[in-house]
Short mmCIF file of C-alpha atoms in Angstrom, two decimals:
data_model
loop_
_atom_site.label_atom_id
_atom_site.label_comp_id
_atom_site.label_asym_id
_atom_site.label_seq_id
_atom_site.Cartn_x
_atom_site.Cartn_y
_atom_site.Cartn_z
CA UNK S 1 15.89 -4.80 0.08
CA UNK S 2 16.04 -3.70 3.71
CA UNK S 3 12.54 -2.23 3.56
CA UNK S 4 11.11 -5.37 1.93
CA UNK S 5 12.70 -7.68 4.48
CA UNK S 6 11.49 -5.50 7.35
CA UNK S 7 7.94 -5.48 5.97
CA UNK S 8 8.10 -9.27 5.96
CA UNK S 9 9.58 -9.26 9.49
CA UNK S 10 12.40 -11.36 8.08
CA UNK S 11 15.07 -11.66 10.75
CA UNK S 12 18.34 -13.19 9.65
CA UNK S 13 21.29 -11.71 11.52
CA UNK S 14 24.02 -12.62 9.00
CA UNK S 15 21.95 -11.21 6.13
CA UNK S 16 21.21 -7.99 7.98
CA UNK S 17 24.86 -7.60 8.96
CA UNK S 18 25.80 -7.98 5.31
CA UNK S 19 23.17 -5.43 4.22
CA UNK S 20 24.42 -3.06 6.89
CA UNK S 21 28.05 -3.37 5.84
CA UNK S 22 27.18 -2.84 2.18
CA UNK S 23 24.95 0.17 2.90
CA UNK S 24 27.47 2.42 4.64
CA UNK S 25 29.71 3.22 1.64
CA UNK S 26 26.91 4.33 -0.74
CA UNK S 27 25.00 6.16 2.02
CA UNK S 28 26.00 9.65 0.70
CA UNK S 29 24.01 8.85 -2.45
CA UNK S 30 20.80 8.03 -0.55
CA UNK S 31 17.86 10.40 -1.05
CA UNK S 32 15.85 11.49 2.03
CA UNK S 33 13.14 8.80 1.57
CA UNK S 34 15.79 6.08 1.37
CA UNK S 35 17.48 7.35 4.52
CA UNK S 36 14.17 7.37 6.39
CA UNK S 37 13.10 3.92 5.24
CA UNK S 38 16.50 2.44 6.03
CA UNK S 39 16.13 3.81 9.55
CA UNK S 40 12.59 2.42 9.75
CA UNK S 41 13.74 -1.01 8.56
CA UNK S 42 16.35 -1.25 11.31
CA UNK S 43 13.88 -0.14 13.96
CA UNK S 44 11.11 -2.42 12.74
CA UNK S 45 13.31 -5.46 13.41
CA UNK S 46 15.08 -3.92 16.44
CA UNK S 47 18.39 -4.31 14.63
CA UNK S 48 21.05 -2.43 16.59
CA UNK S 49 23.92 -1.36 14.36
CA UNK S 50 25.79 1.69 15.64
CA UNK S 51 28.05 2.24 12.58
CA UNK S 52 25.10 2.15 10.19
CA UNK S 53 23.07 4.47 12.40
CA UNK S 54 25.96 6.90 12.65
CA UNK S 55 26.12 6.90 8.86
CA UNK S 56 22.36 7.46 8.54
CA UNK S 57 22.57 10.31 11.04
CA UNK S 58 25.55 11.97 9.37
CA UNK S 59 23.89 11.85 5.97
CA UNK S 60 20.45 12.96 7.21
CA UNK S 61 21.27 16.15 9.11
CA UNK S 62 22.12 18.45 6.19
CA UNK S 63 19.21 17.44 3.90
CA UNK S 64 16.70 17.19 6.77
CA UNK S 65 14.73 20.25 5.49
CA UNK S 66 14.06 18.22 2.32
CA UNK S 67 12.45 15.34 4.24
CA UNK S 68 8.70 15.01 3.71
CA UNK S 69 6.53 14.79 6.86
CA UNK S 70 6.14 10.97 6.69
CA UNK S 71 9.93 10.60 6.52
CA UNK S 72 10.36 12.97 9.46
CA UNK S 73 7.82 11.05 11.53
CA UNK S 74 9.30 7.64 10.72
CA UNK S 75 12.82 8.85 11.45
CA UNK S 76 11.70 10.09 14.86
CA UNK S 77 9.86 6.81 15.50
CA UNK S 78 12.93 4.80 14.50
CA UNK S 79 15.19 6.72 16.87
CA UNK S 80 12.73 6.18 19.71
CA UNK S 81 12.17 2.51 18.94
CA UNK S 82 15.90 1.77 19.09
CA UNK S 83 16.64 4.23 21.90
CA UNK S 84 19.16 6.26 19.90
CA UNK S 85 19.17 9.74 21.44
CA UNK S 86 21.22 11.41 18.73
CA UNK S 87 21.00 15.08 19.72
CA UNK S 88 22.34 16.67 16.49
CA UNK S 89 19.96 14.56 14.43
CA UNK S 90 17.06 15.28 16.79
CA UNK S 91 17.73 19.01 16.66
CA UNK S 92 17.73 18.94 12.86
CA UNK S 93 14.60 16.80 12.85
CA UNK S 94 12.87 19.20 15.25
CA UNK S 95 13.62 22.27 13.14
CA UNK S 96 12.50 20.56 9.93
CA UNK S 97 9.32 19.21 11.54
CA UNK S 98 8.29 22.58 12.96
CA UNK S 99 8.55 24.17 9.53
CA UNK S 100 6.36 21.43 7.99
CA UNK S 101 4.01 20.64 10.87
CA UNK S 102 0.89 21.83 9.05
CA UNK S 103 1.59 19.17 6.39
CA UNK S 104 1.72 16.23 8.83
CA UNK S 105 -1.17 13.77 8.70
CA UNK S 106 -2.79 12.49 11.88
CA UNK S 107 -0.52 9.43 11.97
CA UNK S 108 2.59 11.58 11.87
CA UNK S 109 1.17 13.92 14.49
CA UNK S 110 0.67 11.01 16.87
CA UNK S 111 4.07 9.40 16.20
CA UNK S 112 6.01 12.58 16.95
CA UNK S 113 4.97 13.10 20.61
CA UNK S 114 5.24 9.36 21.32
CA UNK S 115 8.78 9.40 19.93
CA UNK S 116 9.76 12.49 21.94
CA UNK S 117 8.41 10.96 25.15
CA UNK S 118 9.96 7.55 24.57
CA UNK S 119 13.50 8.85 23.99
CA UNK S 120 12.94 11.23 25.94
CA UNK S 121 13.47 14.43 23.98
CA UNK S 122 11.81 17.46 25.56
CA UNK S 123 11.78 20.24 22.98
CA UNK S 124 9.13 22.85 23.91
CA UNK S 125 8.96 24.56 20.48
CA UNK S 126 8.49 21.19 18.76
CA UNK S 127 5.92 20.00 21.27
CA UNK S 128 3.97 23.25 21.05
CA UNK S 129 3.98 22.97 17.27
CA UNK S 130 2.73 19.38 17.45
CA UNK S 131 -0.02 20.36 19.90
CA UNK S 132 -1.21 23.26 17.75
CA UNK S 133 -1.37 21.08 14.64
CA UNK S 134 -2.97 18.11 16.42
CA UNK S 135 -5.82 19.95 18.15
CA UNK S 136 -8.06 20.44 15.08
CA UNK S 137 -7.22 16.93 13.86
CA UNK S 138 -7.93 15.05 17.07
CA UNK S 139 -11.10 13.43 15.74
CA UNK S 140 -8.98 11.86 12.98
CA UNK S 141 -6.81 10.06 15.54
CA UNK S 142 -7.58 6.43 16.35
CA UNK S 143 -7.82 5.19 19.93
CA UNK S 144 -4.15 4.24 20.17
CA UNK S 145 -3.02 7.61 18.80
CA UNK S 146 -5.19 9.49 21.31
CA UNK S 147 -3.95 7.40 24.22
CA UNK S 148 -0.34 7.76 23.08
CA UNK S 149 -0.72 11.52 22.80
CA UNK S 150 -2.10 11.78 26.32
CA UNK S 151 0.65 9.47 27.59
CA UNK S 152 3.34 11.55 25.86
CA UNK S 153 2.03 14.79 27.38
CA UNK S 154 2.21 13.26 30.84
CA UNK S 155 5.57 11.55 30.32
CA UNK S 156 7.09 14.86 29.24
CA UNK S 157 5.11 16.75 31.90
CA UNK S 158 3.57 18.93 29.23
CA UNK S 159 0.12 19.94 30.54
CA UNK S 160 -0.94 21.55 27.28
CA UNK S 161 -4.48 22.55 28.27
CA UNK S 162 -5.86 23.30 24.76
CA UNK S 163 -4.58 19.96 23.46
CA UNK S 164 -6.05 18.04 26.39
CA UNK S 165 -9.34 19.89 25.96
CA UNK S 166 -9.55 18.71 22.35
CA UNK S 167 -8.35 15.22 23.27
CA UNK S 168 -11.12 14.69 25.81
CA UNK S 169 -14.24 14.92 23.57
CA UNK S 170 -12.49 13.01 20.79
CA UNK S 171 -11.70 10.19 23.23
CA UNK S 172 -15.20 10.15 24.71
CA UNK S 173 -16.74 9.70 21.26
CA UNK S 174 -14.65 6.57 20.57
CA UNK S 175 -14.12 5.34 24.14
CA UNK S 176 -15.58 1.90 23.33
CA UNK S 177 -12.76 1.38 20.85
CA UNK S 178 -10.09 1.84 23.52
CA UNK S 179 -8.32 -1.32 24.63
CA UNK S 180 -7.41 -1.87 28.27
CA UNK S 181 -3.87 -0.50 27.86
CA UNK S 182 -5.16 2.60 26.09
CA UNK S 183 -7.69 3.24 28.86
CA UNK S 184 -4.97 2.76 31.46
CA UNK S 185 -2.53 5.08 29.69
CA UNK S 186 -5.15 7.80 29.30
CA UNK S 187 -6.24 7.63 32.94
CA UNK S 188 -2.61 7.62 34.10
CA UNK S 189 -1.80 10.63 31.91
CA UNK S 190 -4.62 12.79 33.25
CA UNK S 191 -3.79 11.77 36.81
CA UNK S 192 -0.09 12.56 36.41
CA UNK S 193 -0.91 15.94 34.90
CA UNK S 194 -3.47 16.55 37.69
CA UNK S 195 -6.17 17.28 35.12
CA UNK S 196 -9.67 16.57 36.37
CA UNK S 197 -11.89 15.88 33.38
CA UNK S 198 -15.21 14.66 34.72
CA UNK S 199 -16.87 13.65 31.43
CA UNK S 200 -13.84 11.67 30.26
CA UNK S 201 -13.07 9.99 33.58
#
């Protein structure tokens, strides 16, 4: 129900409060995908509910190694979207993501650094793992994902040279698809990291 309403962008505070209240008790029975999509539903509609989030967090930490990469990425995105810097949950999410990073698709690989930078959550092992997995996939990223990756590197002050070197030619190839904000974010990122890339700039 929560996922369906969020997909429809249906915002009804009393209904969501009722769903929230009814979701906490059965939360221990939720499987990893249900936990992740409940988190996504709340974030999609910017629905702040601390008790429900605490329940999601408490029930997600132990089974986090069982989360599939899409669930890991959406959980990270949800935390960032709502600004919940839950360190125990983030630590569990980081460890689980590192062990599965080779299984992430390009969408997940772009959501993870954006989420880390937005929170912020600077975790060098996680960021290095993301960078290593993203480099050979950079041409699969769309314009927004490339710009967000560059922005995240700069926001976290992570001048990962190999990642930026792969980001540059991939961005040049699709530069006409970049919107103004994506161009601005990319230029800002390279400037903040003091990376002079003549062909890209």
